[in-house]
Coordinates of C-alpha atoms in Angstrom, one line a residue:
Chain A
X141 CA 0.0 0.0 0.0
X142 CA 0.9 3.6 -0.4
X143 CA 2.6 5.2 2.6
X144 CA 1.2 8.7 2.2
X145 CA 3.3 10.2 4.9
X146 CA 6.5 8.8 3.5
X147 CA 5.7 10.1 0.1
X148 CA 4.9 13.5 1.5
X149 CA 8.2 13.5 3.4
X150 CA 10.0 12.8 0.2
X151 CA 8.3 15.2 -2.1
X152 CA 6.5 17.6 0.2
X153 CA 7.8 20.8 1.9
X154 CA 11.3 21.6 1.3
X155 CA 11.9 18.6 -0.9
X156 CA 12.0 18.1 -4.5
X157 CA 8.9 17.4 -6.5
X158 CA 8.8 17.8 -10.2
X159 CA 5.3 19.3 -10.2
X160 CA 6.3 21.9 -7.6
X161 CA 6.5 25.5 -8.6
X162 CA 8.0 27.7 -5.9
X163 CA 7.3 31.4 -5.6
X164 CA 8.3 33.8 -3.0
X165 CA 5.2 33.3 -0.8
X166 CA 3.7 30.1 -2.0
X167 CA 4.2 26.8 -3.6
X168 CA 2.0 25.6 -6.4
X169 CA 1.5 22.2 -7.8
X170 CA 1.4 21.7 -11.6
X171 CA -0.1 18.3 -11.4
X172 CA -3.1 18.2 -13.7
X173 CA -5.1 16.2 -11.2
X174 CA -4.5 18.6 -8.3
X175 CA -7.7 20.0 -7.0
X176 CA -6.6 23.3 -5.6
X177 CA -3.5 23.9 -7.5
X178 CA -1.4 24.5 -4.4
X179 CA 1.3 22.3 -3.0
X180 CA -0.2 21.2 0.3
X181 CA -0.3 18.1 2.4
X182 CA -4.0 17.7 1.7
X183 CA -3.9 18.8 -1.9
X184 CA -1.1 16.7 -3.2
X185 CA -2.5 14.0 -5.6
X186 CA 0.6 11.8 -5.1
X187 CA 0.6 12.0 -1.3
X188 CA -3.1 11.2 -0.8
X189 CA -4.5 7.7 -1.4
X190 CA -8.1 9.0 -1.3
X191 CA -8.3 11.8 -3.9
X192 CA -10.8 13.2 -6.3
X193 CA -10.9 16.1 -8.8
X194 CA -13.3 17.8 -11.2
X195 CA -11.8 18.6 -14.6
X196 CA -13.3 20.0 -17.7
X197 CA -12.9 18.8 -21.2
X198 CA -14.5 20.5 -24.3
X199 CA -17.2 22.1 -22.2
X200 CA -18.0 19.0 -20.2
X201 CA -17.2 18.4 -16.6
X202 CA -15.9 15.1 -15.3
X203 CA -15.3 13.8 -11.8
X204 CA -12.0 12.0 -11.4
X205 CA -11.5 9.6 -8.5
X206 CA -8.3 8.0 -7.6
X207 CA -8.5 4.2 -7.1
X208 CA -5.5 3.5 -5.0
X209 CA -5.8 -0.3 -5.5
X210 CA -4.6 0.4 -9.0
X211 CA -1.6 2.4 -8.0
X212 CA 0.6 -0.1 -9.9
X213 CA -1.3 0.8 -13.1
X214 CA -1.1 4.6 -13.3
X215 CA -2.9 4.7 -16.6
X216 CA -5.9 3.1 -15.1
X217 CA -5.7 4.7 -11.7
X218 CA -8.2 7.5 -12.2
X219 CA -11.8 6.8 -12.6
X220 CA -13.9 9.2 -14.7
X221 CA -17.5 10.1 -14.1
X222 CA -19.3 12.4 -16.5
X223 CA -21.2 15.1 -14.6
X224 CA -24.4 16.5 -15.7
X225 CA -24.6 19.8 -17.6
X226 CA -27.0 21.1 -15.1
X227 CA -25.1 22.7 -12.2
X228 CA -27.4 21.6 -9.5
X229 CA -27.6 18.0 -10.7
X230 CA -23.8 17.9 -11.1
X231 CA -23.5 18.9 -7.5
X232 CA -25.7 16.1 -6.5
X233 CA -23.8 13.7 -8.5
X234 CA -20.6 14.7 -6.8
X235 CA -22.2 14.2 -3.4
X236 CA -23.5 10.8 -4.6
X237 CA -20.1 9.7 -5.8
X238 CA -18.0 11.0 -3.0
X239 CA -20.5 10.1 -0.3
X240 CA -18.2 8.9 2.4
X241 CA -15.2 10.8 1.4
X242 CA -13.5 13.5 3.5
X243 CA -15.2 16.8 3.7
X244 CA -12.3 18.7 2.4
X245 CA -12.2 16.8 -0.9
X246 CA -15.9 17.0 -1.4
X247 CA -15.9 20.7 -0.7
X248 CA -13.0 21.5 -3.0
X249 CA -14.5 19.4 -5.8
X250 CA -17.8 21.4 -5.6
X251 CA -15.9 24.7 -5.5
X252 CA -13.9 23.7 -8.6
X253 CA -17.1 22.7 -10.4
X254 CA -18.6 26.1 -9.6
X255 CA -15.6 27.9 -11.0
X256 CA -15.5 25.8 -14.1
X257 CA -19.2 26.3 -14.9
X258 CA -18.8 30.1 -14.4
X259 CA -16.0 30.3 -16.8
X260 CA -17.8 28.2 -19.3
X261 CA -20.7 30.5 -19.2
X262 CA -18.4 33.5 -19.7
X263 CA -16.8 31.8 -22.7
X264 CA -20.2 31.2 -24.3
X265 CA -21.2 34.8 -23.7
X266 CA -18.1 36.2 -25.2
X267 CA -18.3 34.1 -28.3
X268 CA -21.6 35.6 -29.0
X269 CA -20.2 39.1 -28.7
X270 CA -17.8 40.5 -31.3
X271 CA -14.3 39.2 -30.9
X272 CA -11.4 41.4 -31.3
X273 CA -9.2 40.0 -33.8
X274 CA -5.6 40.7 -33.2
X275 CA -3.7 41.1 -36.5
X276 CA 0.1 40.9 -36.1
X277 CA 2.0 43.7 -37.6
X278 CA 5.2 43.0 -39.4
X279 CA 7.7 45.6 -38.3
X280 CA 9.6 45.5 -41.5
X281 CA 6.4 46.1 -43.5
X282 CA 5.3 48.9 -41.2
X283 CA 8.7 50.6 -41.6
X284 CA 8.5 50.2 -45.4
X285 CA 5.1 51.6 -45.6
X286 CA 6.0 54.6 -43.4
X287 CA 8.9 55.4 -45.6
X288 CA 6.9 55.1 -48.8
X289 CA 4.3 57.3 -47.3
X290 CA 6.8 60.0 -46.6
X291 CA 8.2 59.8 -50.1
X292 CA 4.8 59.9 -51.6
X293 CA 4.0 63.0 -49.5
X294 CA 7.0 64.7 -50.9
X295 CA 6.2 63.7 -54.4
X296 CA 2.6 64.8 -54.1
X297 CA 3.4 68.5 -53.6
X298 CA 0.0 68.9 -52.1
X299 CA -0.2 72.6 -51.8
X300 CA 0.8 73.1 -55.4
X301 CA -1.7 70.6 -56.6
X302 CA -4.5 72.2 -54.6
X303 CA -3.7 75.6 -55.7
X304 CA -3.5 74.5 -59.3
X305 CA -6.8 72.8 -59.0
X306 CA -8.4 75.9 -57.5
X307 CA -7.1 78.2 -60.1
X308 CA -8.3 75.8 -62.8
X309 CA -11.7 75.9 -61.3
X310 CA -11.6 79.6 -61.2
X311 CA -10.7 79.8 -64.9
X312 CA -13.4 77.4 -65.9
X313 CA -15.9 79.5 -64.1
X314 CA -17.2 77.1 -61.6
X315 CA -17.3 80.0 -59.1
X316 CA -19.5 82.1 -61.3
X317 CA -19.5 85.8 -60.5
X318 CA -18.2 85.7 -57.0
X319 CA -14.7 86.8 -57.7
X320 CA -14.1 90.0 -59.6
X321 CA -11.2 89.2 -61.8
X322 CA -13.1 89.6 -65.0
X323 CA -10.0 89.8 -67.0
X324 CA -11.0 87.9 -70.1
X325 CA -14.2 89.8 -70.6
X326 CA -12.5 93.1 -70.1
X327 CA -9.7 92.3 -72.5
X328 CA -12.1 91.1 -75.1
X329 CA -13.9 94.4 -74.8
X330 CA -10.5 96.2 -75.1
X331 CA -9.6 94.3 -78.2
X332 CA -12.9 95.2 -79.9
X333 CA -12.3 98.9 -79.2
X334 CA -8.8 98.7 -80.4
X335 CA -10.0 97.5 -83.8
X336 CA -12.5 100.4 -83.9
X337 CA -10.0 103.1 -83.1
X338 CA -7.2 101.7 -85.4
X339 CA -8.7 103.0 -88.5
X340 CA -9.3 106.4 -87.0
X341 CA -5.8 106.7 -85.8
X342 CA -3.9 105.7 -88.8
X343 CA -3.9 109.2 -89.9
X344 CA -2.8 110.5 -86.6
X345 CA 0.1 108.1 -86.3
X346 CA 2.6 110.2 -88.2
X347 CA 2.1 113.1 -85.9
X348 CA 2.5 110.9 -82.9
X349 CA 5.6 109.4 -84.2
X350 CA 7.7 112.5 -83.9
X351 CA 6.3 113.3 -80.5
X352 CA 6.6 109.9 -78.9
X353 CA 9.3 108.1 -80.7
X354 CA 11.9 108.7 -78.2
X355 CA 9.9 107.5 -75.2
X356 CA 8.8 104.3 -76.8
X357 CA 12.2 103.5 -78.1
X358 CA 13.7 104.0 -74.6
X359 CA 11.3 101.6 -73.0
X360 CA 12.2 99.0 -75.5
X361 CA 15.8 99.5 -74.8
X362 CA 15.3 99.1 -71.1
X363 CA 13.9 95.7 -71.6
X364 CA 16.8 94.5 -73.7
X365 CA 19.9 96.6 -73.8
X366 CA 19.9 98.2 -70.4
X367 CA 23.6 98.4 -70.0
X368 CA 24.5 99.7 -73.4
X369 CA 23.8 103.3 -73.1
X370 CA 25.7 106.1 -71.6
X371 CA 22.7 108.2 -71.3
X372 CA 20.8 105.7 -69.3
X373 CA 21.0 107.8 -66.2
X374 CA 19.1 110.6 -67.9
X375 CA 16.6 108.2 -69.3
X376 CA 16.2 106.2 -66.0
X377 CA 14.2 108.9 -64.2
X378 CA 11.5 108.8 -66.7
X379 CA 11.7 105.1 -67.3
X380 CA 11.4 104.0 -63.7
X381 CA 7.8 105.2 -63.5
X382 CA 7.1 103.4 -66.7
X383 CA 8.7 100.2 -65.5
X384 CA 6.5 100.1 -62.5
X385 CA 3.5 100.7 -64.5
X386 CA 4.6 98.0 -66.9
X387 CA 4.9 95.5 -64.1
X388 CA 1.3 96.2 -63.1
X389 CA 0.1 95.7 -66.6
X390 CA 2.1 92.5 -67.1
X391 CA 0.1 90.9 -64.5
X392 CA -2.9 91.3 -66.7
X393 CA -1.3 89.2 -69.2
X394 CA -2.0 90.9 -72.4
X395 CA 1.1 91.2 -74.4
X396 CA -0.7 92.9 -77.2
X397 CA -1.7 95.6 -75.0
X398 CA 1.6 96.1 -73.3
X399 CA 3.0 98.2 -76.0
X400 CA -0.2 100.2 -76.1
X401 CA 0.0 100.8 -72.5
X402 CA 3.6 101.9 -72.7
X403 CA 2.7 104.5 -75.1
X404 CA -0.1 105.7 -72.9
X405 CA 2.1 105.8 -69.9
X406 CA 4.7 107.6 -71.9
X407 CA 2.1 110.2 -72.6
X408 CA 0.7 110.4 -69.1
X409 CA 4.2 110.2 -67.6
X410 CA 3.0 109.1 -64.2
X411 CA 0.9 112.1 -63.7
X412 CA -2.4 110.4 -63.9
X413 CA -3.0 106.7 -63.2
X414 CA -3.9 104.6 -66.1
X415 CA -7.5 104.9 -67.0
X416 CA -9.5 102.9 -69.3
X417 CA -10.8 105.6 -71.6
X418 CA -7.3 107.2 -71.8
X419 CA -6.0 103.9 -73.1
X420 CA -8.6 103.5 -75.8
X421 CA -7.7 106.6 -77.6
X422 CA -4.1 105.8 -78.1
X423 CA -2.8 104.1 -81.1
X424 CA -0.9 100.9 -80.6
X425 CA 2.7 100.7 -81.4
X426 CA 4.1 99.0 -84.4
X427 CA 7.4 97.4 -83.8
X428 CA 8.8 98.8 -87.0
X429 CA 9.1 102.2 -85.5
X430 CA 11.2 101.0 -82.6
X431 CA 13.6 99.2 -84.9
X432 CA 14.0 102.2 -87.1
X433 CA 14.8 104.4 -84.2
X434 CA 17.2 101.9 -82.5
X435 CA 20.2 102.7 -84.7
X436 CA 19.4 106.3 -84.6
X437 CA 19.5 106.3 -80.8
X438 CA 22.7 104.5 -80.7
X439 CA 24.4 107.0 -82.9
X440 CA 23.0 109.7 -80.7
X441 CA 24.4 108.0 -77.6
X442 CA 27.9 107.6 -79.0
Chain B
X124 CA 39.4 55.0 -102.1
X125 CA 42.5 53.9 -100.3
X126 CA 44.3 53.4 -103.5
X127 CA 43.8 56.9 -104.6
X128 CA 44.9 58.4 -101.4
X129 CA 48.0 56.3 -101.2
X130 CA 48.7 57.3 -104.7
X131 CA 48.4 60.9 -103.9
X132 CA 50.6 60.4 -100.9
X133 CA 53.2 58.7 -103.0
X134 CA 53.0 61.5 -105.4
X135 CA 53.7 63.9 -102.7
X136 CA 56.7 62.0 -101.6
X137 CA 58.1 61.9 -105.1
X138 CA 58.2 65.7 -105.6
X139 CA 60.9 68.0 -104.5
X140 CA 60.6 70.1 -101.4
X141 CA 60.1 73.3 -103.1
X142 CA 57.5 71.9 -105.3
X143 CA 56.0 70.0 -102.4
X144 CA 54.8 73.1 -100.7
X145 CA 53.2 74.5 -103.8
X146 CA 51.8 71.3 -104.6
X147 CA 50.6 70.7 -101.1
X148 CA 48.7 73.9 -101.2
X149 CA 47.4 73.0 -104.5
X150 CA 46.7 69.5 -103.7
X151 CA 45.6 70.1 -100.2
X152 CA 42.3 71.6 -101.2
X153 CA 41.9 69.0 -103.9
X154 CA 42.8 66.3 -101.5
X155 CA 40.5 67.8 -98.9
X156 CA 37.8 68.0 -101.4
X157 CA 38.5 64.4 -102.3
X158 CA 38.6 63.5 -98.7
X159 CA 35.6 65.5 -98.0
X160 CA 33.8 63.7 -100.7
X161 CA 35.2 60.4 -99.4
X162 CA 34.3 61.3 -96.0
X163 CA 30.9 62.3 -97.0
X164 CA 30.5 59.0 -98.7
X165 CA 32.2 57.3 -95.8
X166 CA 29.9 59.1 -93.4
X167 CA 26.9 58.1 -95.3
X168 CA 28.0 54.5 -95.3
X169 CA 29.3 54.6 -91.8
X170 CA 26.4 56.5 -90.3
X171 CA 24.4 53.6 -91.5
X172 CA 26.9 51.1 -90.3
X173 CA 28.0 51.3 -86.6
X174 CA 31.6 51.6 -85.5
X175 CA 32.8 48.7 -83.4
X176 CA 32.6 49.9 -79.8
X177 CA 36.3 49.8 -79.2
X178 CA 37.0 52.2 -82.0
X179 CA 38.5 55.5 -81.2
X180 CA 39.5 58.3 -83.3
X181 CA 43.2 57.9 -82.7
X182 CA 43.2 54.6 -84.5
X183 CA 42.8 56.2 -88.0
X184 CA 46.3 56.3 -89.5
X185 CA 45.6 59.0 -92.0
X186 CA 46.2 62.3 -90.3
X187 CA 43.7 64.4 -92.2
X188 CA 41.0 61.9 -92.0
X189 CA 41.7 61.5 -88.3
X190 CA 41.6 65.2 -87.8
X191 CA 38.3 65.5 -89.6
X192 CA 36.8 62.8 -87.6
X193 CA 37.9 64.4 -84.4
X194 CA 36.5 67.7 -85.4
X195 CA 33.2 66.0 -86.3
X196 CA 33.0 64.3 -82.9
X197 CA 33.9 67.5 -81.1
X198 CA 31.1 69.3 -82.8
X199 CA 28.6 66.7 -82.0
X200 CA 29.6 67.0 -78.3
X201 CA 29.3 70.7 -78.4
X202 CA 25.7 70.6 -79.6
X203 CA 23.8 70.5 -76.4
X204 CA 22.3 67.1 -75.9
X205 CA 18.6 67.2 -75.5
X206 CA 17.5 67.7 -71.9
X207 CA 16.5 64.5 -70.5
X208 CA 13.4 64.0 -68.5
X209 CA 14.2 62.7 -65.1
X210 CA 12.8 59.4 -64.2
X211 CA 10.3 59.5 -61.4
X212 CA 8.3 56.8 -59.9
X213 CA 5.2 58.3 -61.5
X214 CA 6.9 58.3 -64.9
X215 CA 8.0 54.7 -64.5
X216 CA 4.7 53.5 -63.2
X217 CA 3.7 50.2 -64.7
X218 CA 0.7 50.8 -66.9
X219 CA -2.4 49.6 -65.2
X220 CA -4.9 48.2 -67.7
X221 CA -7.8 49.3 -65.7
X222 CA -6.9 53.0 -66.1
X223 CA -10.0 54.8 -67.0
X224 CA -10.2 56.7 -70.2
X225 CA -12.3 59.8 -69.8
X226 CA -14.5 59.0 -72.7
X227 CA -15.0 55.4 -71.8
X228 CA -18.6 54.5 -72.3
X229 CA -18.6 51.4 -70.4
X230 CA -17.3 53.1 -67.3
X231 CA -19.7 55.9 -67.7
X232 CA -22.6 53.4 -67.9
X233 CA -21.3 51.6 -64.9
X234 CA -21.1 54.7 -62.9
X235 CA -24.6 55.7 -64.0
X236 CA -25.9 52.5 -62.4
X237 CA -23.8 51.8 -59.5
X238 CA -24.6 52.4 -55.8
X239 CA -23.6 56.0 -55.9
X240 CA -25.8 56.8 -58.8
X241 CA -28.5 57.8 -56.4
X242 CA -26.2 60.4 -54.9
X243 CA -24.9 61.6 -58.1
X244 CA -28.3 62.0 -59.5
X245 CA -29.2 64.2 -56.6
X246 CA -31.7 61.8 -55.1
X247 CA -30.2 61.6 -51.7
X248 CA -28.3 63.8 -49.3
X249 CA -25.4 62.5 -47.4
X250 CA -25.8 61.8 -43.7
X251 CA -22.8 60.4 -42.0
X252 CA -22.6 58.4 -38.8
X253 CA -19.2 58.4 -37.2
X254 CA -18.3 55.9 -34.5
X255 CA -15.3 54.2 -33.2
X256 CA -14.2 50.7 -32.0
X257 CA -14.8 49.8 -28.4
X258 CA -13.6 52.0 -25.7
X259 CA -12.0 54.8 -27.6
X260 CA -9.2 56.8 -26.0
X261 CA -8.8 60.6 -26.0
X262 CA -7.1 61.1 -29.3
X263 CA -9.6 59.0 -31.2
X264 CA -12.5 60.8 -29.6
X265 CA -11.1 64.1 -30.6
X266 CA -10.4 63.0 -34.1
X267 CA -14.0 61.9 -34.4
X268 CA -15.2 65.2 -33.2
X269 CA -13.1 67.1 -35.6
X270 CA -14.2 64.9 -38.5
X271 CA -17.7 65.6 -37.6
X272 CA -17.2 69.3 -37.8
X273 CA -15.6 69.0 -41.2
X274 CA -18.1 66.8 -42.8
X275 CA -21.5 68.4 -42.9
X276 CA -24.4 66.4 -41.5
X277 CA -22.1 64.1 -39.5
X278 CA -23.0 62.7 -36.1
X279 CA -20.7 61.0 -33.7
X280 CA -22.1 58.2 -31.6
X281 CA -20.5 56.3 -28.9
X282 CA -20.1 52.7 -29.7
X283 CA -21.3 50.7 -26.7
X284 CA -19.9 47.4 -27.7
X285 CA -22.5 47.0 -30.4
X286 CA -22.0 44.7 -33.4
X287 CA -21.8 46.5 -36.7
X288 CA -24.2 44.1 -38.2
X289 CA -26.8 45.2 -35.8
X290 CA -25.9 48.9 -36.1
X291 CA -26.3 49.0 -39.9
X292 CA -30.0 48.2 -40.1
X293 CA -30.7 50.8 -37.5
X294 CA -28.7 53.4 -39.4
X295 CA -30.5 52.6 -42.6
X296 CA -33.8 53.0 -40.9
X297 CA -32.8 56.4 -39.6
X298 CA -31.7 57.6 -43.0
X299 CA -28.0 57.6 -42.8
X300 CA -26.1 57.2 -46.0
X301 CA -22.6 56.6 -44.6
X302 CA -21.2 54.7 -41.7
X303 CA -17.6 55.6 -40.7
X304 CA -15.9 53.5 -38.0
X305 CA -12.6 54.6 -36.8
X306 CA -10.6 51.7 -35.4
X307 CA -8.2 52.4 -32.6
X308 CA -5.1 50.7 -31.5
X309 CA -3.0 51.8 -28.5
X310 CA -4.8 55.1 -28.2
X311 CA -4.2 56.1 -31.7
X312 CA -6.6 55.8 -34.6
X313 CA -5.3 53.4 -37.1
X314 CA -8.1 52.1 -39.3
X315 CA -11.2 53.4 -41.0
X316 CA -14.1 51.4 -42.2
X317 CA -16.3 53.4 -44.6
X318 CA -19.5 51.8 -45.4
X319 CA -22.0 53.2 -47.8
X320 CA -25.3 52.5 -46.4
X321 CA -28.3 51.3 -48.3
X322 CA -26.3 48.5 -49.8
X323 CA -23.1 50.1 -50.8
X324 CA -19.5 49.1 -50.8
X325 CA -17.5 48.9 -47.7
X326 CA -13.9 50.2 -47.8
X327 CA -11.4 49.4 -45.2
X328 CA -8.5 51.8 -44.9
X329 CA -5.4 52.0 -42.9
X330 CA -5.1 55.4 -41.3
X331 CA -1.7 56.9 -40.5
X332 CA -0.2 60.2 -39.7
X333 CA -3.2 61.7 -38.0
X334 CA -2.7 65.3 -37.0
X335 CA -5.3 66.9 -34.9
X336 CA -6.2 70.5 -35.2
X337 CA -4.2 71.8 -32.4
X338 CA -1.1 70.1 -33.7
X339 CA -1.2 71.9 -37.0
X340 CA 1.2 74.7 -37.6
X341 CA -0.1 78.0 -38.8
X342 CA -3.6 76.8 -38.9
X343 CA -6.6 79.0 -39.3
X344 CA -9.7 79.2 -37.2
X345 CA -12.1 76.4 -36.9
X346 CA -14.1 75.4 -40.0
X347 CA -17.5 76.9 -40.3
X348 CA -20.7 75.2 -41.1
X349 CA -20.4 75.9 -44.8
X350 CA -20.4 73.0 -47.2
X351 CA -16.8 72.6 -48.5
X352 CA -15.7 71.8 -52.0
X353 CA -14.1 68.6 -52.8
X354 CA -11.0 68.0 -54.8
X355 CA -10.1 64.4 -55.8
X356 CA -6.7 64.0 -57.4
X357 CA -5.1 61.2 -59.2
X358 CA -7.8 58.6 -59.0
X359 CA -7.1 57.0 -62.3
X360 CA -7.9 53.3 -62.3
X361 CA -11.3 51.7 -62.0
X362 CA -10.7 51.0 -58.4
X363 CA -9.5 54.5 -57.9
X364 CA -12.6 55.8 -59.5
X365 CA -14.9 53.9 -57.3
X366 CA -13.0 55.0 -54.2
X367 CA -13.1 58.6 -55.4
X368 CA -16.8 58.4 -55.8
X369 CA -17.1 57.1 -52.3
X370 CA -15.3 60.1 -51.0
X371 CA -17.2 62.5 -53.1
X372 CA -20.5 61.1 -51.9
X373 CA -19.6 62.0 -48.3
X374 CA -20.1 65.6 -49.0
X375 CA -23.3 67.4 -50.0
X376 CA -23.6 68.3 -53.6
X377 CA -23.6 72.0 -53.7
X378 CA -20.6 73.5 -52.1
X379 CA -21.1 76.9 -50.6
X380 CA -18.4 79.0 -52.2
X381 CA -19.0 81.7 -49.6
X382 CA -17.3 79.4 -47.1
X383 CA -14.2 79.1 -49.2
X384 CA -13.4 75.7 -47.7
X385 CA -12.0 72.8 -49.6
X386 CA -11.5 69.2 -48.7
X387 CA -8.8 67.4 -50.7
X388 CA -8.3 63.8 -51.3
X389 CA -5.0 63.4 -53.1
X390 CA -3.9 60.0 -54.3
X391 CA -0.2 59.5 -54.7
X392 CA 1.3 56.1 -55.0
X393 CA -1.7 54.4 -53.4
X394 CA -1.6 56.7 -50.4
X395 CA -4.6 59.0 -50.1
X396 CA -3.7 62.3 -48.4
X397 CA -6.6 64.2 -46.9
X398 CA -6.3 67.9 -46.2
X399 CA -8.8 70.5 -45.3
X400 CA -8.0 74.1 -46.3
X401 CA -9.5 77.5 -46.5
X402 CA -8.6 79.3 -49.7
X403 CA -8.6 82.9 -50.9
X404 CA -8.0 84.2 -54.3
X405 CA -5.6 87.1 -54.3
X406 CA -5.9 87.7 -58.0
X407 CA -6.7 85.3 -60.8
X408 CA -3.2 83.9 -60.8
X409 CA -2.6 83.4 -57.2
X410 CA -4.5 81.7 -54.5
X411 CA -3.6 81.4 -50.8
X412 CA -4.5 78.4 -48.8
X413 CA -4.5 78.0 -45.1
X414 CA -4.8 74.6 -43.5
X415 CA -7.6 74.1 -41.0
X416 CA -8.8 70.9 -39.8
X417 CA -7.2 67.5 -39.2
X418 CA -5.1 65.8 -41.8
X419 CA -4.5 62.1 -42.2
X420 CA -3.4 59.6 -44.8
X421 CA -5.3 56.6 -45.9
X422 CA -4.2 53.4 -47.6
X423 CA -6.8 51.1 -49.0
X424 CA -6.8 47.6 -47.6
X425 CA -9.9 46.1 -49.0
X426 CA -13.0 47.0 -50.8
X427 CA -16.0 44.8 -50.2
X428 CA -19.3 44.8 -52.1
X429 CA -22.3 45.2 -49.9
X430 CA -22.4 46.4 -46.4
X431 CA -20.0 45.3 -43.7
X432 CA -19.6 41.6 -43.5
X433 CA -16.1 40.5 -43.0
X434 CA -16.8 36.8 -43.1
X435 CA -19.2 36.3 -45.9
X436 CA -18.8 39.4 -47.9
X437 CA -17.8 39.5 -51.4
X438 CA -14.5 41.3 -51.8
X439 CA -13.9 43.3 -54.9
X440 CA -10.3 44.1 -54.0
X441 CA -8.1 42.9 -51.2
X442 CA -4.6 44.1 -50.7
X443 CA -2.4 41.1 -50.8
X444 CA 1.0 42.0 -49.7
X445 CA 3.1 39.4 -51.4
X446 CA 1.5 39.7 -54.7
X447 CA 0.9 43.4 -54.8
X448 CA 3.9 44.9 -53.0
X449 CA 6.5 43.1 -55.0
X450 CA 7.0 45.8 -57.5
X451 CA 7.8 49.3 -56.6
X452 CA 6.4 50.7 -59.7
X453 CA 3.0 49.1 -59.6
X454 CA 0.1 51.0 -58.0
X455 CA -3.5 50.1 -57.9
X456 CA -5.4 53.3 -57.2

């Protein structure tokens, strides 16, 4: 027969047992048939001839009882009784099977059964709810994605793209009449009136030539041959105003009209700001004149 | 040809020195002409035929011919080579056969009859429900709130552990057109499920680089209630088109230009960058933009037909890393 005390002396407190797990304050028993999980004299399945546990397999609870007569056949030592799914009935079954057994074991078996049923209920409840699926992240992939995102952000040039899109929308007219940059309409009107006044002014052109030739030519020179003239200083005073006025006009993007405006500015000489009606009366410049006067100017300079 | 030149050379050698010079001058032009002719013919023949790669000018024994070749090469180098277009990833992108041609009729027909056609035909107005995954943390909550201010007709609801499959019929009954679920991981939003409601597609995105309003530099004031405009950039393929329409349907049809707000979804290399700006036109050539609002980037993970059903849904497109990420020049949106 088994000598429980001897066995306990050998494996119990302060001795080696392979199922024993020692922590700072307590000792645990890893034996699967242990009823409480602690390493105690009364809980050790090896050191007690009369022993029983409740274990759960695949949602069903079983009562295991140790039959010490079969200690020589460890594989057949534990007897298994299937317990009812109903908690109350299972308790009765335990009582029935462990009828003359020590109180401690009966009590602990029932406690264990209670715990098991509770956690089974919780499992069932949780499976009905949504499960959080944990997806593992690959660090390498995450790093790669992050880098690609940064590069894509740089390549995207978001502000430029957005500004371009907005300007395109403005040009297409999706904004309707909200914004007052009616350049195209205005310029079209300008062109029409140019054509009208052209015929009138062809006669006047000769007169204007002599008066304005110098101014027009100078402005042309500023644009191209700034450094070439000794008399630039003299010319600069008058030309500065014209340059500023030119810059304003260039924003409005009409190259045809630039020359026209130059002439008008030349005439106004910065005294009056450019006005629409003033513009219209002026003839527009023909490039021929400037070219003719170029060599003349040069000779004058030298 | 060689025979004649050798003959001329030999002729040169035969004459006296005095004569040589005269003759040289006489013959030189003649020779040059000959050689020019020869060279012309040679050029013609040789421009057709390639030189062997190890050929260099110095191997020609004849001095004048060598000199002429050298001058020719030098002149070719002097002419500026045409400016090369730098290769970019966008240039080198592998052509995707599902790229949509603007005049494609089939695509136009599909888009006329798909799930967004109701929106694009102005039958429905968007109404968005924004929620999160369980137990959201501060950042996610603030992100949801900010999203709700940006998207008109958006409502934030706290998710009380409800299953999406149960939420969706309730949303439909209350007239929502969109369901947006922001998934959270470690106190930071990292996923977005965008579900078009009556029976629309469900898109699942990975969210990254979320910047809330107070973290933005030089930002403007809070967005107003005006309906913003929408800009969708670079959605070229069929898949990109459908995603673009999904985003477009989030916002009501008629943007209020008075508000001067614009929401941009810009696709670059399969990353969708979202920005929210306020713009002002300084003149017709310049516009100033000021960023309000949160910004984030999205990357499409999957597009599923029908409403959210991860197990039994029919997936139109799923990002498969090993297949799709193997080439750096292949993009799907």
